mmCIF file of C-alpha atoms in Angstrom:
data_model
loop_
_atom_site.group_PDB
_atom_site.id
_atom_site.type_symbol
_atom_site.label_atom_id
_atom_site.label_comp_id
_atom_site.label_asym_id
_atom_site.label_seq_id
_atom_site.Cartn_x
_atom_site.Cartn_y
_atom_site.Cartn_z
ATOM 1 C CA MET A 1 105.039 104.817 92.052
ATOM 2 C CA LYS A 2 103.028 101.640 92.412
ATOM 3 C CA THR A 3 99.654 101.784 94.258
ATOM 4 C CA ILE A 4 99.048 98.835 96.468
ATOM 5 C CA ILE A 5 95.422 98.145 97.362
ATOM 6 C CA GLU A 6 95.120 96.281 100.373
ATOM 7 C CA PRO A 7 92.633 93.801 100.301
ATOM 8 C CA PHE A 8 89.153 94.088 101.813
ATOM 9 C CA LYS A 9 89.103 91.842 105.073
ATOM 10 C CA ILE A 10 85.873 90.345 105.550
ATOM 11 C CA LYS A 11 84.883 90.072 109.552
ATOM 12 C CA SER A 12 82.945 86.778 110.330
ATOM 13 C CA VAL A 13 79.547 87.607 112.352
ATOM 14 C CA GLU A 14 80.143 86.641 115.773
ATOM 15 C CA PRO A 15 78.387 83.160 116.675
ATOM 16 C CA ILE A 16 75.965 83.122 119.613
ATOM 17 C CA ASN A 17 78.045 83.027 122.866
ATOM 18 C CA PHE A 18 76.985 80.039 125.013
ATOM 19 C CA THR A 19 77.704 81.674 128.245
ATOM 20 C CA SER A 20 77.835 79.901 131.907
ATOM 21 C CA ARG A 21 75.323 81.186 134.480
ATOM 22 C CA GLU A 22 77.961 82.974 136.161
ATOM 23 C CA GLN A 23 78.761 84.818 132.980
ATOM 24 C CA ARG A 24 75.273 86.071 132.356
ATOM 25 C CA LYS A 25 75.038 86.855 136.048
ATOM 26 C CA SER A 26 77.642 89.479 135.338
ATOM 27 C CA ILE A 27 76.372 90.201 131.882
ATOM 28 C CA ILE A 28 73.019 91.163 133.088
ATOM 29 C CA LYS A 29 74.163 93.048 136.211
ATOM 30 C CA ASP A 30 76.615 95.164 133.507
ATOM 31 C CA ALA A 31 73.479 95.941 131.431
ATOM 32 C CA PHE A 32 71.653 97.327 134.572
ATOM 33 C CA TYR A 33 69.145 94.458 134.325
ATOM 34 C CA ASN A 34 67.816 95.911 130.994
ATOM 35 C CA PRO A 35 67.582 93.172 128.636
ATOM 36 C CA PHE A 36 67.659 95.590 125.902
ATOM 37 C CA LEU A 37 71.400 96.443 126.760
ATOM 38 C CA ILE A 38 72.250 92.641 126.619
ATOM 39 C CA LYS A 39 74.659 92.040 123.583
ATOM 40 C CA ALA A 40 72.544 90.031 121.176
ATOM 41 C CA LYS A 41 75.693 87.540 120.744
ATOM 42 C CA ASP A 42 75.424 86.880 124.700
ATOM 43 C CA VAL A 43 71.553 85.482 124.139
ATOM 44 C CA ILE A 44 70.896 82.116 123.502
ATOM 45 C CA ILE A 45 66.903 82.498 122.934
ATOM 46 C CA ASP A 46 65.785 85.731 121.669
ATOM 47 C CA LEU A 47 62.017 86.342 122.716
ATOM 48 C CA LEU A 48 62.577 90.099 123.133
ATOM 49 C CA THR A 49 60.387 90.927 119.992
ATOM 50 C CA ASP A 50 58.962 89.433 117.102
ATOM 51 C CA SER A 51 59.148 92.762 114.888
ATOM 52 C CA GLY A 52 61.957 92.508 112.203
ATOM 53 C CA THR A 53 63.335 89.105 113.773
ATOM 54 C CA SER A 54 61.583 86.426 111.158
ATOM 55 C CA ALA A 55 63.469 84.265 109.074
ATOM 56 C CA MET A 56 63.149 85.325 105.238
ATOM 57 C CA SER A 57 62.621 82.114 103.096
ATOM 58 C CA SER A 58 64.951 81.203 100.048
ATOM 59 C CA ALA A 59 62.244 82.969 97.708
ATOM 60 C CA GLN A 60 62.738 86.208 99.818
ATOM 61 C CA TRP A 61 66.418 85.839 99.620
ATOM 62 C CA ALA A 62 66.525 85.316 95.843
ATOM 63 C CA GLY A 63 64.244 88.565 95.338
ATOM 64 C CA ILE A 64 66.716 90.536 97.254
ATOM 65 C CA MET A 65 69.222 89.757 94.643
ATOM 66 C CA ILE A 66 67.604 91.162 91.988
ATOM 67 C CA GLY A 67 66.121 94.175 93.781
ATOM 68 C CA ASP A 68 65.830 97.334 91.630
ATOM 69 C CA GLU A 69 67.603 100.361 93.465
ATOM 70 C CA SER A 70 66.192 102.848 90.895
ATOM 71 C CA TYR A 71 64.816 106.073 92.770
ATOM 72 C CA ALA A 72 61.485 106.161 90.992
ATOM 73 C CA GLU A 73 59.064 103.878 89.496
ATOM 74 C CA VAL A 74 60.886 100.616 89.947
ATOM 75 C CA GLU A 75 59.057 97.823 88.833
ATOM 76 C CA VAL A 76 58.802 96.250 92.253
ATOM 77 C CA SER A 77 56.940 98.937 93.845
ATOM 78 C CA SER A 78 53.965 98.073 91.426
ATOM 79 C CA ILE A 79 54.104 94.353 92.317
ATOM 80 C CA LEU A 80 54.160 95.136 95.847
ATOM 81 C CA ARG A 81 51.260 97.668 95.188
ATOM 82 C CA LYS A 82 49.244 94.990 93.564
ATOM 83 C CA THR A 83 50.188 92.402 96.200
ATOM 84 C CA ILE A 84 48.576 94.596 98.874
ATOM 85 C CA GLN A 85 45.456 95.778 96.454
ATOM 86 C CA ASP A 86 44.793 92.087 96.176
ATOM 87 C CA ILE A 87 44.753 91.249 100.235
ATOM 88 C CA THR A 88 43.329 94.358 101.607
ATOM 89 C CA GLY A 89 40.961 95.399 98.598
ATOM 90 C CA MET A 90 42.038 98.831 99.087
ATOM 91 C CA PRO A 91 43.217 100.821 95.837
ATOM 92 C CA ILE A 92 45.795 103.166 97.093
ATOM 93 C CA VAL A 93 49.180 101.930 98.470
ATOM 94 C CA ILE A 94 51.901 103.832 100.131
ATOM 95 C CA PRO A 95 55.385 102.345 101.297
ATOM 96 C CA THR A 96 56.921 103.228 104.352
ATOM 97 C CA HIS A 97 60.061 102.118 106.252
ATOM 98 C CA GLN A 98 57.694 100.614 109.114
ATOM 99 C CA GLY A 99 54.400 101.005 110.784
ATOM 100 C CA ARG A 100 55.232 104.051 112.943
ATOM 101 C CA ALA A 101 56.211 106.069 109.967
ATOM 102 C CA SER A 102 52.579 105.294 108.610
ATOM 103 C CA GLU A 103 51.232 106.598 112.005
ATOM 104 C CA LYS A 104 53.405 109.552 111.784
ATOM 105 C CA ILE A 105 52.179 110.399 108.367
ATOM 106 C CA LEU A 106 48.554 109.588 108.772
ATOM 107 C CA PHE A 107 47.792 111.037 112.006
ATOM 108 C CA SER A 108 49.946 114.462 111.419
ATOM 109 C CA ILE A 109 47.060 114.962 108.631
ATOM 110 C CA MET A 110 44.104 113.410 110.579
ATOM 111 C CA GLY A 111 44.911 114.819 114.075
ATOM 112 C CA GLY A 112 44.743 118.378 115.145
ATOM 113 C CA GLU A 113 42.804 120.565 117.637
ATOM 114 C CA GLY A 114 39.636 118.814 118.949
ATOM 115 C CA LYS A 115 40.664 115.428 117.831
ATOM 116 C CA TYR A 116 41.640 112.541 120.008
ATOM 117 C CA ILE A 117 43.696 109.420 119.185
ATOM 118 C CA VAL A 118 43.174 106.593 121.403
ATOM 119 C CA SER A 119 46.474 104.226 121.838
ATOM 120 C CA ASN A 120 47.180 101.321 123.495
ATOM 121 C CA THR A 121 50.787 103.191 124.245
ATOM 122 C CA PHE A 122 52.688 99.941 123.621
ATOM 123 C CA SER A 123 52.574 98.469 119.993
ATOM 124 C CA THR A 124 52.141 101.838 118.268
ATOM 125 C CA GLN A 125 49.065 101.144 116.899
ATOM 126 C CA PRO A 126 46.522 104.061 118.062
ATOM 127 C CA GLU A 127 43.116 104.035 116.331
ATOM 128 C CA PRO A 128 41.325 107.686 115.819
ATOM 129 C CA ILE A 129 37.807 108.184 117.219
ATOM 130 C CA LEU A 130 36.038 110.133 114.570
ATOM 131 C CA LYS A 131 36.622 107.445 111.551
ATOM 132 C CA PRO A 132 37.350 103.598 111.550
ATOM 133 C CA ALA A 133 40.956 102.432 111.264
ATOM 134 C CA VAL A 134 42.335 99.088 111.055
ATOM 135 C CA PRO A 135 45.983 98.504 112.026
ATOM 136 C CA LEU A 136 47.200 95.524 109.981
ATOM 137 C CA GLU A 137 49.764 94.194 112.076
ATOM 138 C CA SER A 138 48.282 90.732 111.975
ATOM 139 C CA ILE A 139 45.803 91.277 109.506
ATOM 140 C CA TYR A 140 47.085 88.535 107.142
ATOM 141 C CA CYS A 141 46.021 85.861 109.283
ATOM 142 C CA VAL A 142 42.722 86.672 108.083
ATOM 143 C CA ARG A 143 41.649 84.662 104.864
ATOM 144 C CA LYS A 144 41.077 86.674 101.755
ATOM 145 C CA ALA A 145 37.390 86.008 101.363
ATOM 146 C CA ASN A 146 36.803 86.885 104.744
ATOM 147 C CA TYR A 147 38.765 90.346 105.100
ATOM 148 C CA HIS A 148 36.906 91.118 101.498
ATOM 149 C CA LEU A 149 33.984 91.193 103.102
ATOM 150 C CA PHE A 150 35.231 92.792 106.099
ATOM 151 C CA GLN A 151 36.330 95.833 104.240
ATOM 152 C CA LEU A 152 33.214 96.041 102.305
ATOM 153 C CA HIS A 153 31.614 97.519 105.319
ATOM 154 C CA LEU A 154 34.316 100.038 105.701
ATOM 155 C CA LYS A 155 34.994 102.314 102.666
ATOM 156 C CA GLU A 156 35.937 105.410 104.823
ATOM 157 C CA THR A 157 38.768 102.921 106.426
ATOM 158 C CA TRP A 158 42.578 103.412 105.985
ATOM 159 C CA MET A 159 44.842 100.815 107.077
ATOM 160 C CA TRP A 160 48.736 100.814 108.008
ATOM 161 C CA ALA A 161 50.762 97.710 108.504
ATOM 162 C CA LEU A 162 54.046 97.120 109.813
ATOM 163 C CA GLU A 163 55.808 94.421 107.665
ATOM 164 C CA LYS A 164 58.334 93.669 109.994
ATOM 165 C CA LYS A 165 55.976 91.314 111.650
ATOM 166 C CA ASP A 166 53.889 89.095 109.266
ATOM 167 C CA ALA A 167 55.359 89.747 105.939
ATOM 168 C CA PHE A 168 58.503 88.017 107.243
ATOM 169 C CA ALA A 169 60.611 91.131 106.244
ATOM 170 C CA ASN A 170 63.251 92.499 108.409
ATOM 171 C CA ILE A 171 61.868 95.980 107.635
ATOM 172 C CA GLY A 172 58.928 98.026 105.893
ATOM 173 C CA GLY A 173 55.454 99.197 106.452
ATOM 174 C CA PHE A 174 52.714 100.890 104.382
ATOM 175 C CA LEU A 175 49.449 103.209 104.419
ATOM 176 C CA ALA A 176 46.781 101.778 102.295
ATOM 177 C CA LEU A 177 43.761 104.079 101.652
ATOM 178 C CA TYR A 178 40.389 104.637 99.612
ATOM 179 C CA ASP A 179 40.617 108.704 99.516
ATOM 180 C CA GLU A 180 42.894 109.877 96.928
ATOM 181 C CA LYS A 181 42.827 113.456 98.320
ATOM 182 C CA LEU A 182 43.912 112.303 101.730
ATOM 183 C CA ALA A 183 46.377 110.103 99.774
ATOM 184 C CA GLN A 184 48.021 113.172 98.237
ATOM 185 C CA LEU A 185 48.326 114.798 101.499
ATOM 186 C CA CYS A 186 50.301 111.572 102.628
ATOM 187 C CA ARG A 187 52.553 111.325 99.800
ATOM 188 C CA ASN A 188 53.425 115.019 100.370
ATOM 189 C CA LEU A 189 54.499 114.306 103.940
ATOM 190 C CA LEU A 190 56.301 111.176 103.133
ATOM 191 C CA ILE A 191 58.566 112.517 100.608
ATOM 192 C CA ILE A 192 59.751 115.055 103.190
ATOM 193 C CA THR A 193 60.170 112.332 105.951
ATOM 194 C CA GLU A 194 60.440 108.916 104.150
ATOM 195 C CA GLY A 195 61.427 109.164 100.636
ATOM 196 C CA PHE A 196 59.644 109.069 96.963
ATOM 197 C CA PRO A 197 56.274 107.540 97.244
ATOM 198 C CA THR A 198 57.400 104.586 94.978
ATOM 199 C CA TYR A 199 60.048 103.252 97.705
ATOM 200 C CA GLY A 200 58.890 105.281 100.779
ATOM 201 C CA GLY A 201 62.134 105.015 102.442
ATOM 202 C CA LEU A 202 62.846 101.397 101.748
ATOM 203 C CA ALA A 203 65.732 99.630 99.279
ATOM 204 C CA GLY A 204 64.313 97.957 96.454
ATOM 205 C CA ARG A 205 65.521 94.796 97.741
ATOM 206 C CA ASP A 206 63.477 95.162 100.872
ATOM 207 C CA LEU A 207 60.472 95.696 98.640
ATOM 208 C CA GLU A 208 61.149 92.681 96.853
ATOM 209 C CA ALA A 209 61.170 90.526 100.183
ATOM 210 C CA ILE A 210 58.046 92.182 101.382
ATOM 211 C CA SER A 211 56.266 91.433 98.242
ATOM 212 C CA ILE A 212 57.319 87.923 98.542
ATOM 213 C CA GLY A 213 56.288 87.637 102.144
ATOM 214 C CA LEU A 214 53.052 89.021 101.873
ATOM 215 C CA GLU A 215 52.326 85.934 99.275
ATOM 216 C CA GLU A 216 53.962 83.678 101.962
ATOM 217 C CA VAL A 217 52.137 84.403 104.744
ATOM 218 C CA MET A 218 48.622 83.861 103.386
ATOM 219 C CA ASP A 219 49.592 80.230 103.202
ATOM 220 C CA GLU A 220 47.226 77.999 105.516
ATOM 221 C CA ASN A 221 49.563 75.665 106.537
ATOM 222 C CA TYR A 222 51.925 78.483 107.721
ATOM 223 C CA LEU A 223 49.248 80.229 109.454
ATOM 224 C CA HIS A 224 48.287 76.883 111.026
ATOM 225 C CA TYR A 225 51.957 76.376 112.317
ATOM 226 C CA ARG A 226 52.050 80.074 113.808
ATOM 227 C CA ILE A 227 49.467 79.613 115.888
ATOM 228 C CA ARG A 228 50.288 76.374 116.721
ATOM 229 C CA THR A 229 53.735 77.622 117.967
ATOM 230 C CA THR A 230 52.367 80.138 120.472
ATOM 231 C CA GLU A 231 49.672 77.528 121.544
ATOM 232 C CA TYR A 232 52.287 74.913 122.273
ATOM 233 C CA LEU A 233 54.396 76.950 124.411
ATOM 234 C CA THR A 234 51.403 78.026 126.309
ATOM 235 C CA GLU A 235 50.233 74.291 126.860
ATOM 236 C CA LYS A 236 53.835 73.501 128.321
ATOM 237 C CA LEU A 237 53.789 76.053 130.696
ATOM 238 C CA ILE A 238 50.553 75.419 132.076
ATOM 239 C CA LYS A 239 51.504 72.084 132.538
ATOM 240 C CA GLU A 240 54.553 72.942 134.661
ATOM 241 C CA GLY A 241 52.276 75.355 136.730
ATOM 242 C CA VAL A 242 53.473 78.494 135.289
ATOM 243 C CA PRO A 243 50.401 81.222 135.120
ATOM 244 C CA VAL A 244 50.013 82.423 131.348
ATOM 245 C CA MET A 245 47.211 84.513 129.967
ATOM 246 C CA GLN A 246 44.669 82.401 127.758
ATOM 247 C CA PRO A 247 43.756 81.548 125.280
ATOM 248 C CA ALA A 248 47.215 81.620 123.329
ATOM 249 C CA GLY A 249 47.898 84.670 121.181
ATOM 250 C CA GLY A 250 49.185 84.969 117.726
ATOM 251 C CA HIS A 251 52.681 86.396 118.347
ATOM 252 C CA ALA A 252 53.836 85.913 122.065
ATOM 253 C CA VAL A 253 53.043 84.164 125.226
ATOM 254 C CA TYR A 254 52.632 86.445 128.252
ATOM 255 C CA ILE A 255 53.442 85.232 131.713
ATOM 256 C CA ASP A 256 51.220 86.605 134.680
ATOM 257 C CA ALA A 257 54.520 87.591 136.828
ATOM 258 C CA LYS A 258 52.313 89.046 139.540
ATOM 259 C CA GLU A 259 50.692 85.568 140.155
ATOM 260 C CA PHE A 260 53.906 83.554 139.352
ATOM 261 C CA LEU A 261 56.170 85.622 142.002
ATOM 262 C CA PRO A 262 53.411 86.500 144.628
ATOM 263 C CA HIS A 263 56.448 87.367 147.120
ATOM 264 C CA ILE A 264 57.641 90.273 145.281
ATOM 265 C CA PRO A 265 55.901 93.550 145.851
ATOM 266 C CA THR A 266 54.630 95.685 142.587
ATOM 267 C CA HIS A 267 57.289 98.266 143.571
ATOM 268 C CA GLN A 268 60.263 95.846 143.334
ATOM 269 C CA TYR A 269 58.928 94.843 139.710
ATOM 270 C CA PRO A 270 58.015 91.233 139.632
ATOM 271 C CA GLY A 271 57.964 91.213 135.908
ATOM 272 C CA GLN A 272 61.393 92.649 135.532
ATOM 273 C CA SER A 273 62.557 90.078 138.229
ATOM 274 C CA LEU A 274 61.328 87.260 136.099
ATOM 275 C CA VAL A 275 62.863 88.762 132.756
ATOM 276 C CA ALA A 276 66.335 88.782 134.715
ATOM 277 C CA TRP A 277 65.720 85.081 136.118
ATOM 278 C CA LEU A 278 64.944 83.741 132.537
ATOM 279 C CA TYR A 279 68.278 85.263 131.299
ATOM 280 C CA LEU A 280 70.190 84.290 134.267
ATOM 281 C CA GLU A 281 69.026 80.500 134.148
ATOM 282 C CA GLY A 282 68.587 79.984 130.544
ATOM 283 C CA GLY A 283 70.100 82.758 128.472
ATOM 284 C CA ILE A 284 66.435 83.746 127.207
ATOM 285 C CA ARG A 285 65.981 87.296 126.527
ATOM 286 C CA SER A 286 62.041 88.625 127.082
ATOM 287 C CA CYS A 287 60.463 91.836 127.856
ATOM 288 C CA GLU A 288 58.527 93.201 130.932
ATOM 289 C CA ILE A 289 55.082 94.677 130.366
ATOM 290 C CA GLY A 290 54.155 95.827 133.697
ATOM 291 C CA SER A 291 54.631 98.513 136.413
ATOM 292 C CA LEU A 292 58.325 99.217 135.155
ATOM 293 C CA MET A 293 57.144 100.079 131.740
ATOM 294 C CA PHE A 294 53.798 101.427 132.514
ATOM 295 C CA GLY A 295 53.564 102.194 136.199
ATOM 296 C CA LYS A 296 53.681 106.249 137.280
ATOM 297 C CA TYR A 297 54.679 107.979 140.217
ATOM 298 C CA ASP A 298 52.330 110.561 142.111
ATOM 299 C CA GLU A 299 53.620 113.686 143.681
ATOM 300 C CA SER A 300 54.795 111.879 146.813
ATOM 301 C CA GLY A 301 56.833 109.464 144.953
ATOM 302 C CA ILE A 302 54.210 106.573 145.773
ATOM 303 C CA LEU A 303 54.264 104.041 142.459
ATOM 304 C CA ILE A 304 51.078 103.848 140.776
ATOM 305 C CA PRO A 305 51.076 100.282 139.348
ATOM 306 C CA ALA A 306 50.007 99.010 135.984
ATOM 307 C CA MET A 307 47.351 97.029 135.640
ATOM 308 C CA MET A 308 49.026 93.682 135.126
ATOM 309 C CA GLU A 309 52.503 92.614 135.809
ATOM 310 C CA LEU A 310 53.200 90.370 132.524
ATOM 311 C CA VAL A 311 56.465 88.950 130.790
ATOM 312 C CA ARG A 312 56.047 88.759 127.143
ATOM 313 C CA LEU A 313 57.795 85.993 125.328
ATOM 314 C CA ALA A 314 57.531 87.245 121.652
ATOM 315 C CA ILE A 315 57.975 84.512 119.098
ATOM 316 C CA PRO A 316 59.971 85.222 116.066
ATOM 317 C CA ARG A 317 58.364 83.690 112.777
ATOM 318 C CA ARG A 318 60.055 80.658 111.297
ATOM 319 C CA VAL A 319 62.947 80.833 113.619
ATOM 320 C CA TYR A 320 62.717 78.335 116.408
ATOM 321 C CA THR A 321 61.489 74.802 116.644
ATOM 322 C CA GLU A 322 59.908 72.513 119.169
ATOM 323 C CA SER A 323 63.328 71.383 119.990
ATOM 324 C CA TYR A 324 64.332 74.909 121.459
#
């Protein structure tokens, strides 16, 4: 009997759907006015987040092709460890699949009864009161020499990073520590929750991309481009009379929706209204950071609003240009 093997059918990725205003009106209504429920193909300019949305370089893609997928002690884990040690000056490096995994491991060990962890409750970057801790979400933007001086005074410090941001990778994180005893406790928990300590829940190809990205982000020309991107958009919005937070940040532009839309009361969520309008008019996906996200209701059902009503335009790295 002859066995016939059907050839694989490769389905191409759907291109961006350049929708009309009327189409977007239906799309956002069907998504319950929640930008997270809009299909990516129906978004023209995606400013929802800068996490994991960067464009990787040709060097990173080349590294992915040679990624070693062995389970233990792959060479790239040593290369990544050395790269992070050179940048941070910290001797112990433990990879994880992203920043929140690093936090879960670290604070499961460091937390406990009678201890408190202060958090900004949004970007998952809490800081324990008892000892100094430095989230590395954008620490790569600090020059090596300056950072070396900084870390000399913080020998009790531990660090964690989200490499889905300034390492240009689509996934990844790490813990960096001085204390070997603490590190061993972290590794024990990591094995249960993430994987073997040399890969930390990441594929070998991801480790390659992260290692290369960490080197690339230290380039002064890139850093200038990155900061100028948000400054450029901030300046343009100010020129058009749009109230934005100043000075411009490093990863996003924040529109003051409360000032921009004073006719919309807080309980009708001016930030989310602006998010919906941006998508409706331009196919732009953004994120509300205001009373919809942080507001609470008291026992009588009255809204306790957030301190600010903002809309975040998070800028992916190496994705959009001035023309966008």
